[in-house]
Amino acid sequence: MEEKAPMTMKDIAKEFGISVATVSRALKDSPRISEERRKAIQQYAREHNFYPNAIGEALRHSRVMPQRMIGVIVPEFTHYYFSSILTGIEEAAAARGYRIMVALSGEQYEREVRICENFLRYKVCGVIVSQAKDTKNYDHYQRLIDAGIPLVFYDRICTGVNASRVVVDDYLGAYNAVSYLIETGCKHIAFYGSPMQMEISKNRYNGYKDAILKHGMTLDENVVIVCDNRVDAEHITPSIMAIDNPPDGFFAVNDDTAIGILYTVKHAGYRVPEDISICGFTNGQRAIACDPMLTTVEQRGHRVGEESATILMDKVDGISPLEKIEKRIVRTRLVIRGTTR
């Protein structure tokens, strides 16, 4: 089957019986075009995956050739794990002559949608993304795929879209960590995790749950808490420690949450690890900046970034078929430090 040519402004102009200049003004939201006409043209363009090539417009009269550009969406920059992934992506991309365009979703679905629209508009050659926490609709990702743009998810994958992905072994990392807490004497272990619509949360919770059950212990849903940041951990932990049978161990979805637990229980007079053991999940710089230093699951973010970029570039360069779905798992390891016995 012959491949259909991409839509142009000329095609849109023909559809509406107007000039190309009018289409251009409407897509740029010019007040010279009526609001009703602007919206109709913009809606038609979106439905047909057309976005003006802003890079092409900027370089039309330039001798500089545009670089091969990869769009990268990061949920937040303050998290060590995401910054290490970004470093891996950038280094792998630079080694093969690619550049990256980084955008921050700020954990907001609406912002994520706008970023994807901008990536379409700027004609990126592929997109690498970790979805926002509250993303439940995935049409914006599907539009990228429908436009022929390769898509690779990292860390937080989207099961509603058939795309390549790179993750760490969240289940096994959590299982091994909780097993270690049990084997070193913990009898009642709390779980602090992210919202359960996220695959990483489900996988880490299942690793926690299976470690509890396979060691002959009882799963206590009263100490399974939605909490994935330090501020909430400091707020929630005092009430968890006030229950009749308080935890003597904590497994947290990331290091910041674990450090919030550590700060709170120490402030309440508990000894760590003699009274309470704590394990995180990341192994960032903060894990060795607290007292005692944090036992944690190392995620190897740099490797996740490298793998994600390699999958994408191989598709763009024709080394791997566009339709081939790659699923790669980066292994974790438990790093034992002072917050566990």
Short mmCIF file of C-alpha atoms in Angstrom, two decimals:
data_model
loop_
_atom_site.label_atom_id
_atom_site.label_comp_id
_atom_site.label_asym_id
_atom_site.label_seq_id
_atom_site.Cartn_x
_atom_site.Cartn_y
_atom_site.Cartn_z
CA MET A 1 0.00 0.00 0.00
CA GLU A 2 1.34 3.42 -0.97
CA GLU A 3 2.10 5.59 2.04
CA LYS A 4 -0.22 8.59 2.36
CA ALA A 5 1.57 11.93 2.06
CA PRO A 6 1.52 14.19 5.15
CA MET A 7 -1.19 16.84 5.21
CA THR A 8 -0.17 20.36 4.21
CA MET A 9 -1.67 23.82 4.69
CA LYS A 10 -2.67 23.66 1.03
CA ASP A 11 -4.81 20.59 1.77
CA ILE A 12 -6.55 22.39 4.64
CA ALA A 13 -7.10 25.46 2.49
CA LYS A 14 -8.72 23.32 -0.21
CA GLU A 15 -10.98 21.63 2.38
CA PHE A 16 -12.32 24.99 3.61
CA GLY A 17 -12.20 26.82 0.26
CA ILE A 18 -9.85 29.49 1.60
CA SER A 19 -6.30 30.68 0.97
CA VAL A 20 -3.17 29.13 2.49
CA ALA A 21 -2.46 32.51 4.12
CA THR A 22 -5.83 32.33 5.92
CA VAL A 23 -5.04 28.83 7.17
CA SER A 24 -1.65 30.03 8.45
CA ARG A 25 -3.24 32.94 10.29
CA ALA A 26 -5.92 30.71 11.83
CA LEU A 27 -3.34 28.22 13.09
CA LYS A 28 -1.41 31.11 14.63
CA ASP A 29 -4.65 32.27 16.35
CA SER A 30 -4.70 35.58 14.51
CA PRO A 31 -7.58 37.89 15.51
CA ARG A 32 -7.92 38.79 11.80
CA ILE A 33 -9.81 35.49 11.42
CA SER A 34 -13.17 35.01 13.15
CA GLU A 35 -13.11 32.89 16.30
CA GLU A 36 -15.55 30.39 14.81
CA ARG A 37 -13.43 29.94 11.68
CA ARG A 38 -10.19 29.73 13.71
CA LYS A 39 -11.57 26.97 15.95
CA ALA A 40 -12.92 24.99 12.99
CA ILE A 41 -9.57 25.09 11.18
CA GLN A 42 -7.58 24.28 14.33
CA GLN A 43 -9.88 21.37 15.16
CA TYR A 44 -9.57 19.98 11.62
CA ALA A 45 -5.78 20.27 11.78
CA ARG A 46 -5.65 18.42 15.13
CA GLU A 47 -7.93 15.65 13.90
CA HIS A 48 -5.63 15.10 10.93
CA ASN A 49 -2.40 15.29 12.98
CA PHE A 50 -1.24 18.46 11.24
CA TYR A 51 0.98 20.94 13.06
CA PRO A 52 2.95 23.74 11.32
CA ASN A 53 6.65 23.02 11.17
CA ALA A 54 7.92 25.82 13.42
CA ILE A 55 11.53 24.71 13.04
CA GLY A 56 11.18 24.71 9.27
CA GLU A 57 9.69 28.19 9.31
CA ALA A 58 12.52 29.52 11.46
CA LEU A 59 15.19 27.94 9.25
CA ARG A 60 13.56 28.55 5.86
CA HIS A 61 16.03 31.29 4.95
CA SER A 62 18.95 29.88 6.93
CA ARG A 63 21.90 27.84 5.70
CA VAL A 64 21.97 25.93 9.01
CA MET A 65 20.61 22.39 8.70
CA PRO A 66 18.17 21.35 11.45
CA GLN A 67 19.46 18.75 13.90
CA ARG A 68 17.79 15.44 14.58
CA MET A 69 15.74 16.28 17.65
CA ILE A 70 14.30 13.94 20.31
CA GLY A 71 11.53 15.21 22.57
CA VAL A 72 11.84 14.17 26.22
CA ILE A 73 9.11 14.61 28.85
CA VAL A 74 10.20 14.61 32.50
CA PRO A 75 7.63 14.66 35.35
CA GLU A 76 9.93 16.64 37.66
CA PHE A 77 13.57 17.78 37.73
CA THR A 78 14.11 17.76 41.50
CA HIS A 79 14.00 13.96 41.73
CA TYR A 80 17.50 12.46 41.44
CA TYR A 81 16.22 9.46 39.50
CA PHE A 82 14.75 11.55 36.69
CA SER A 83 17.84 13.74 36.45
CA SER A 84 20.04 10.64 36.15
CA ILE A 85 17.77 9.23 33.42
CA LEU A 86 17.96 12.54 31.55
CA THR A 87 21.75 12.44 31.72
CA GLY A 88 21.73 8.92 30.24
CA ILE A 89 19.41 10.01 27.41
CA GLU A 90 21.48 13.10 26.58
CA GLU A 91 24.81 11.27 26.54
CA ALA A 92 23.50 8.44 24.37
CA ALA A 93 21.82 10.89 21.99
CA ALA A 94 24.90 13.11 21.65
CA ALA A 95 27.07 10.09 20.84
CA ARG A 96 24.92 9.42 17.77
CA GLY A 97 24.46 12.99 16.58
CA TYR A 98 21.05 13.67 18.10
CA ARG A 99 19.92 16.59 20.24
CA ILE A 100 17.19 16.55 22.87
CA MET A 101 14.34 18.96 23.59
CA VAL A 102 13.35 18.57 27.26
CA ALA A 103 9.94 19.54 28.63
CA LEU A 104 8.64 19.39 32.20
CA SER A 105 5.10 18.08 32.76
CA GLY A 106 5.11 19.02 36.45
CA GLU A 107 2.95 15.93 37.09
CA GLN A 108 0.06 17.62 35.23
CA TYR A 109 -1.98 15.83 32.56
CA GLU A 110 -3.04 19.05 30.76
CA ARG A 111 0.55 20.24 30.54
CA GLU A 112 1.60 16.85 29.20
CA VAL A 113 -1.01 17.10 26.42
CA ARG A 114 0.28 20.55 25.40
CA ILE A 115 3.87 19.28 25.34
CA CYS A 116 2.91 16.44 23.00
CA GLU A 117 1.14 18.91 20.70
CA ASN A 118 4.25 21.10 20.67
CA PHE A 119 6.46 18.11 19.88
CA LEU A 120 4.20 17.36 16.90
CA ARG A 121 4.39 20.98 15.84
CA TYR A 122 8.18 21.06 16.06
CA LYS A 123 8.45 17.80 14.12
CA VAL A 124 10.62 15.93 16.63
CA CYS A 125 11.88 12.62 15.29
CA GLY A 126 10.76 10.71 18.41
CA VAL A 127 9.55 11.12 21.98
CA ILE A 128 10.78 9.60 25.27
CA VAL A 129 8.34 10.06 28.16
CA SER A 130 7.51 9.20 31.76
CA GLN A 131 3.84 9.98 32.27
CA ALA A 132 2.45 12.32 34.92
CA LYS A 133 0.89 10.83 38.05
CA ASP A 134 -2.65 11.93 37.17
CA THR A 135 -2.62 10.90 33.50
CA LYS A 136 -5.56 8.58 32.80
CA ASN A 137 -6.38 9.49 29.20
CA TYR A 138 -3.77 8.56 26.60
CA ASP A 139 -5.08 10.07 23.35
CA HIS A 140 -2.18 12.51 23.15
CA TYR A 141 0.29 9.61 23.09
CA GLN A 142 -1.71 7.79 20.44
CA ARG A 143 -1.65 10.91 18.24
CA LEU A 144 2.15 10.79 18.28
CA ILE A 145 2.12 7.15 17.17
CA ASP A 146 -0.53 7.84 14.50
CA ALA A 147 1.69 10.63 13.16
CA GLY A 148 4.52 8.10 12.72
CA ILE A 149 6.58 9.41 15.64
CA PRO A 150 8.36 6.64 17.62
CA LEU A 151 7.44 6.66 21.32
CA VAL A 152 9.34 5.13 24.23
CA PHE A 153 8.11 5.13 27.83
CA TYR A 154 10.52 5.00 30.74
CA ASP A 155 9.86 4.35 34.45
CA ARG A 156 6.12 5.16 34.42
CA ILE A 157 4.76 3.22 31.50
CA CYS A 158 1.35 3.54 29.86
CA THR A 159 -0.45 0.21 29.46
CA GLY A 160 -3.17 1.88 27.37
CA VAL A 161 -0.77 2.54 24.47
CA ASN A 162 1.18 -0.10 22.56
CA ALA A 163 4.66 1.44 22.67
CA SER A 164 8.21 0.48 23.63
CA ARG A 165 9.23 0.82 27.26
CA VAL A 166 12.19 0.66 29.63
CA VAL A 167 11.61 -0.02 33.32
CA VAL A 168 13.49 -1.32 36.32
CA ASP A 169 12.45 -4.61 37.93
CA ASP A 170 10.16 -2.89 40.42
CA TYR A 171 8.56 -6.11 41.63
CA LEU A 172 11.80 -7.95 42.34
CA GLY A 173 13.45 -4.86 43.83
CA ALA A 174 10.59 -4.46 46.31
CA TYR A 175 10.38 -8.19 47.02
CA ASN A 176 14.10 -8.45 47.84
CA ALA A 177 14.05 -5.31 49.99
CA VAL A 178 11.05 -6.39 52.08
CA SER A 179 12.45 -9.93 52.37
CA TYR A 180 15.65 -8.43 53.77
CA LEU A 181 13.67 -6.41 56.33
CA ILE A 182 11.90 -9.60 57.44
CA GLU A 183 15.07 -11.66 57.53
CA THR A 184 16.76 -9.06 59.75
CA GLY A 185 13.99 -9.16 62.34
CA CYS A 186 11.07 -6.92 61.26
CA LYS A 187 7.66 -8.33 62.20
CA HIS A 188 5.29 -5.59 61.01
CA ILE A 189 6.29 -3.66 57.86
CA ALA A 190 4.49 -0.61 56.48
CA PHE A 191 4.34 0.22 52.75
CA TYR A 192 4.36 3.84 51.52
CA GLY A 193 3.59 4.01 47.79
CA SER A 194 2.32 6.15 44.92
CA PRO A 195 -1.29 6.05 43.60
CA MET A 196 -2.16 2.56 42.41
CA GLN A 197 -3.12 3.55 38.85
CA MET A 198 0.60 3.74 38.15
CA GLU A 199 2.26 0.49 37.08
CA ILE A 200 5.36 1.09 39.22
CA SER A 201 3.12 1.39 42.28
CA LYS A 202 1.30 -1.84 41.50
CA ASN A 203 4.55 -3.70 40.89
CA ARG A 204 6.27 -2.46 44.04
CA TYR A 205 3.18 -3.13 46.14
CA ASN A 206 2.93 -6.67 44.73
CA GLY A 207 6.60 -7.26 45.55
CA TYR A 208 5.97 -6.02 49.10
CA LYS A 209 2.80 -8.11 49.48
CA ASP A 210 4.35 -11.31 48.14
CA ALA A 211 7.40 -10.98 50.39
CA ILE A 212 5.08 -10.60 53.41
CA LEU A 213 2.92 -13.59 52.49
CA LYS A 214 5.73 -15.91 51.35
CA HIS A 215 7.48 -15.39 54.69
CA GLY A 216 4.35 -16.53 56.54
CA MET A 217 3.37 -13.09 57.81
CA THR A 218 -0.06 -11.43 57.74
CA LEU A 219 -0.68 -8.59 55.30
CA ASP A 220 -1.98 -5.54 57.20
CA GLU A 221 -3.74 -3.14 54.82
CA ASN A 222 -3.88 -0.57 57.65
CA VAL A 223 -0.19 0.15 57.08
CA VAL A 224 -0.42 0.27 53.27
CA ILE A 225 -0.39 4.04 52.67
CA VAL A 226 -0.56 6.28 49.59
CA CYS A 227 2.40 8.53 50.31
CA ASP A 228 5.27 9.26 47.92
CA ASN A 229 7.00 12.41 49.15
CA ARG A 230 8.81 13.66 52.23
CA VAL A 231 6.27 16.29 53.29
CA ASP A 232 3.39 13.78 53.37
CA ALA A 233 5.59 11.17 55.08
CA GLU A 234 6.38 13.58 57.91
CA HIS A 235 2.68 14.39 58.25
CA ILE A 236 1.35 10.80 58.10
CA THR A 237 3.98 8.81 60.03
CA PRO A 238 3.09 10.04 63.56
CA SER A 239 -0.45 8.67 63.20
CA ILE A 240 0.89 5.35 61.86
CA MET A 241 3.21 5.05 64.85
CA ALA A 242 0.26 5.76 67.18
CA ILE A 243 -1.75 2.65 66.21
CA ASP A 244 -2.01 -0.30 68.61
CA ASN A 245 0.56 -2.38 66.75
CA PRO A 246 2.93 0.16 65.14
CA PRO A 247 5.33 -0.91 62.38
CA ASP A 248 8.89 -1.86 63.20
CA GLY A 249 9.87 -1.56 59.54
CA PHE A 250 9.04 0.72 56.59
CA PHE A 251 9.44 0.17 52.86
CA ALA A 252 9.02 3.40 50.86
CA VAL A 253 8.48 3.92 47.14
CA ASN A 254 11.38 6.39 46.93
CA ASP A 255 14.24 7.79 49.00
CA ASP A 256 12.61 11.15 49.78
CA THR A 257 9.64 9.40 51.39
CA ALA A 258 11.97 7.10 53.33
CA ILE A 259 13.95 10.10 54.60
CA GLY A 260 10.71 11.75 55.74
CA ILE A 261 9.92 8.60 57.74
CA LEU A 262 13.46 8.54 59.15
CA TYR A 263 13.29 12.16 60.29
CA THR A 264 9.88 11.68 61.91
CA VAL A 265 10.59 8.49 63.88
CA LYS A 266 13.95 9.81 65.11
CA HIS A 267 12.26 13.02 66.23
CA ALA A 268 9.72 10.90 68.14
CA GLY A 269 12.54 9.19 70.07
CA TYR A 270 12.79 5.88 68.18
CA ARG A 271 16.20 4.43 67.40
CA VAL A 272 17.03 3.54 63.79
CA PRO A 273 17.68 0.71 63.09
CA GLU A 274 17.46 -0.77 66.60
CA ASP A 275 13.72 0.01 66.98
CA ILE A 276 12.70 0.66 63.40
CA SER A 277 14.23 -0.33 60.06
CA ILE A 278 13.69 1.79 56.93
CA CYS A 279 14.31 1.07 53.24
CA GLY A 280 13.88 3.42 50.27
CA PHE A 281 13.96 3.05 46.48
CA THR A 282 16.27 5.15 44.26
CA ASN A 283 19.79 5.39 45.73
CA GLY A 284 20.28 9.07 45.00
CA GLN A 285 22.66 11.50 46.67
CA ARG A 286 20.27 12.10 49.57
CA ALA A 287 20.54 8.46 50.59
CA ILE A 288 24.09 9.06 51.82
CA ALA A 289 23.42 12.56 53.19
CA CYS A 290 21.09 11.45 56.01
CA ASP A 291 21.98 9.99 59.41
CA PRO A 292 22.10 7.06 59.45
CA MET A 293 22.65 6.57 55.73
CA LEU A 294 19.71 4.99 53.96
CA THR A 295 19.32 1.38 52.89
CA THR A 296 17.70 1.55 49.47
CA VAL A 297 17.04 -0.16 46.14
CA GLU A 298 19.31 1.23 43.42
CA GLN A 299 17.41 1.99 40.19
CA ARG A 300 20.33 2.73 37.83
CA GLY A 301 18.63 5.68 36.15
CA HIS A 302 21.54 6.42 33.82
CA ARG A 303 21.18 2.96 32.26
CA VAL A 304 17.40 3.44 31.89
CA GLY A 305 18.07 6.66 29.98
CA GLU A 306 20.67 5.04 27.73
CA GLU A 307 18.38 2.11 26.89
CA SER A 308 15.42 4.41 26.17
CA ALA A 309 17.43 6.61 23.81
CA THR A 310 18.98 3.63 22.05
CA ILE A 311 15.60 2.03 21.34
CA LEU A 312 14.28 5.31 19.93
CA MET A 313 17.33 6.13 17.79
CA ASP A 314 17.44 2.60 16.37
CA LYS A 315 13.88 3.09 15.12
CA VAL A 316 14.60 6.53 13.65
CA ASP A 317 17.79 5.26 11.96
CA GLY A 318 16.01 2.22 10.51
CA ILE A 319 18.02 -0.30 12.54
CA SER A 320 14.84 -1.54 14.25
CA PRO A 321 11.34 -1.60 12.67
CA LEU A 322 9.01 1.17 13.81
CA GLU A 323 6.26 -1.35 14.60
CA LYS A 324 8.49 -3.52 16.81
CA ILE A 325 7.64 -3.07 20.50
CA GLU A 326 10.73 -3.22 22.71
CA LYS A 327 10.32 -4.07 26.40
CA ARG A 328 13.53 -3.84 28.41
CA ILE A 329 14.03 -4.32 32.13
CA VAL A 330 17.00 -2.83 33.99
CA ARG A 331 17.91 -4.82 37.07
CA THR A 332 18.00 -3.23 40.52
CA ARG A 333 20.17 -4.07 43.52
CA LEU A 334 19.68 -3.65 47.25
CA VAL A 335 22.24 -1.27 48.80
CA ILE A 336 22.46 -1.98 52.55
CA ARG A 337 23.39 0.92 54.82
CA GLY A 338 22.64 2.15 58.32
CA THR A 339 18.83 2.32 58.43
CA THR A 340 18.47 -1.46 58.54
CA ARG A 341 19.86 -4.04 60.95
#
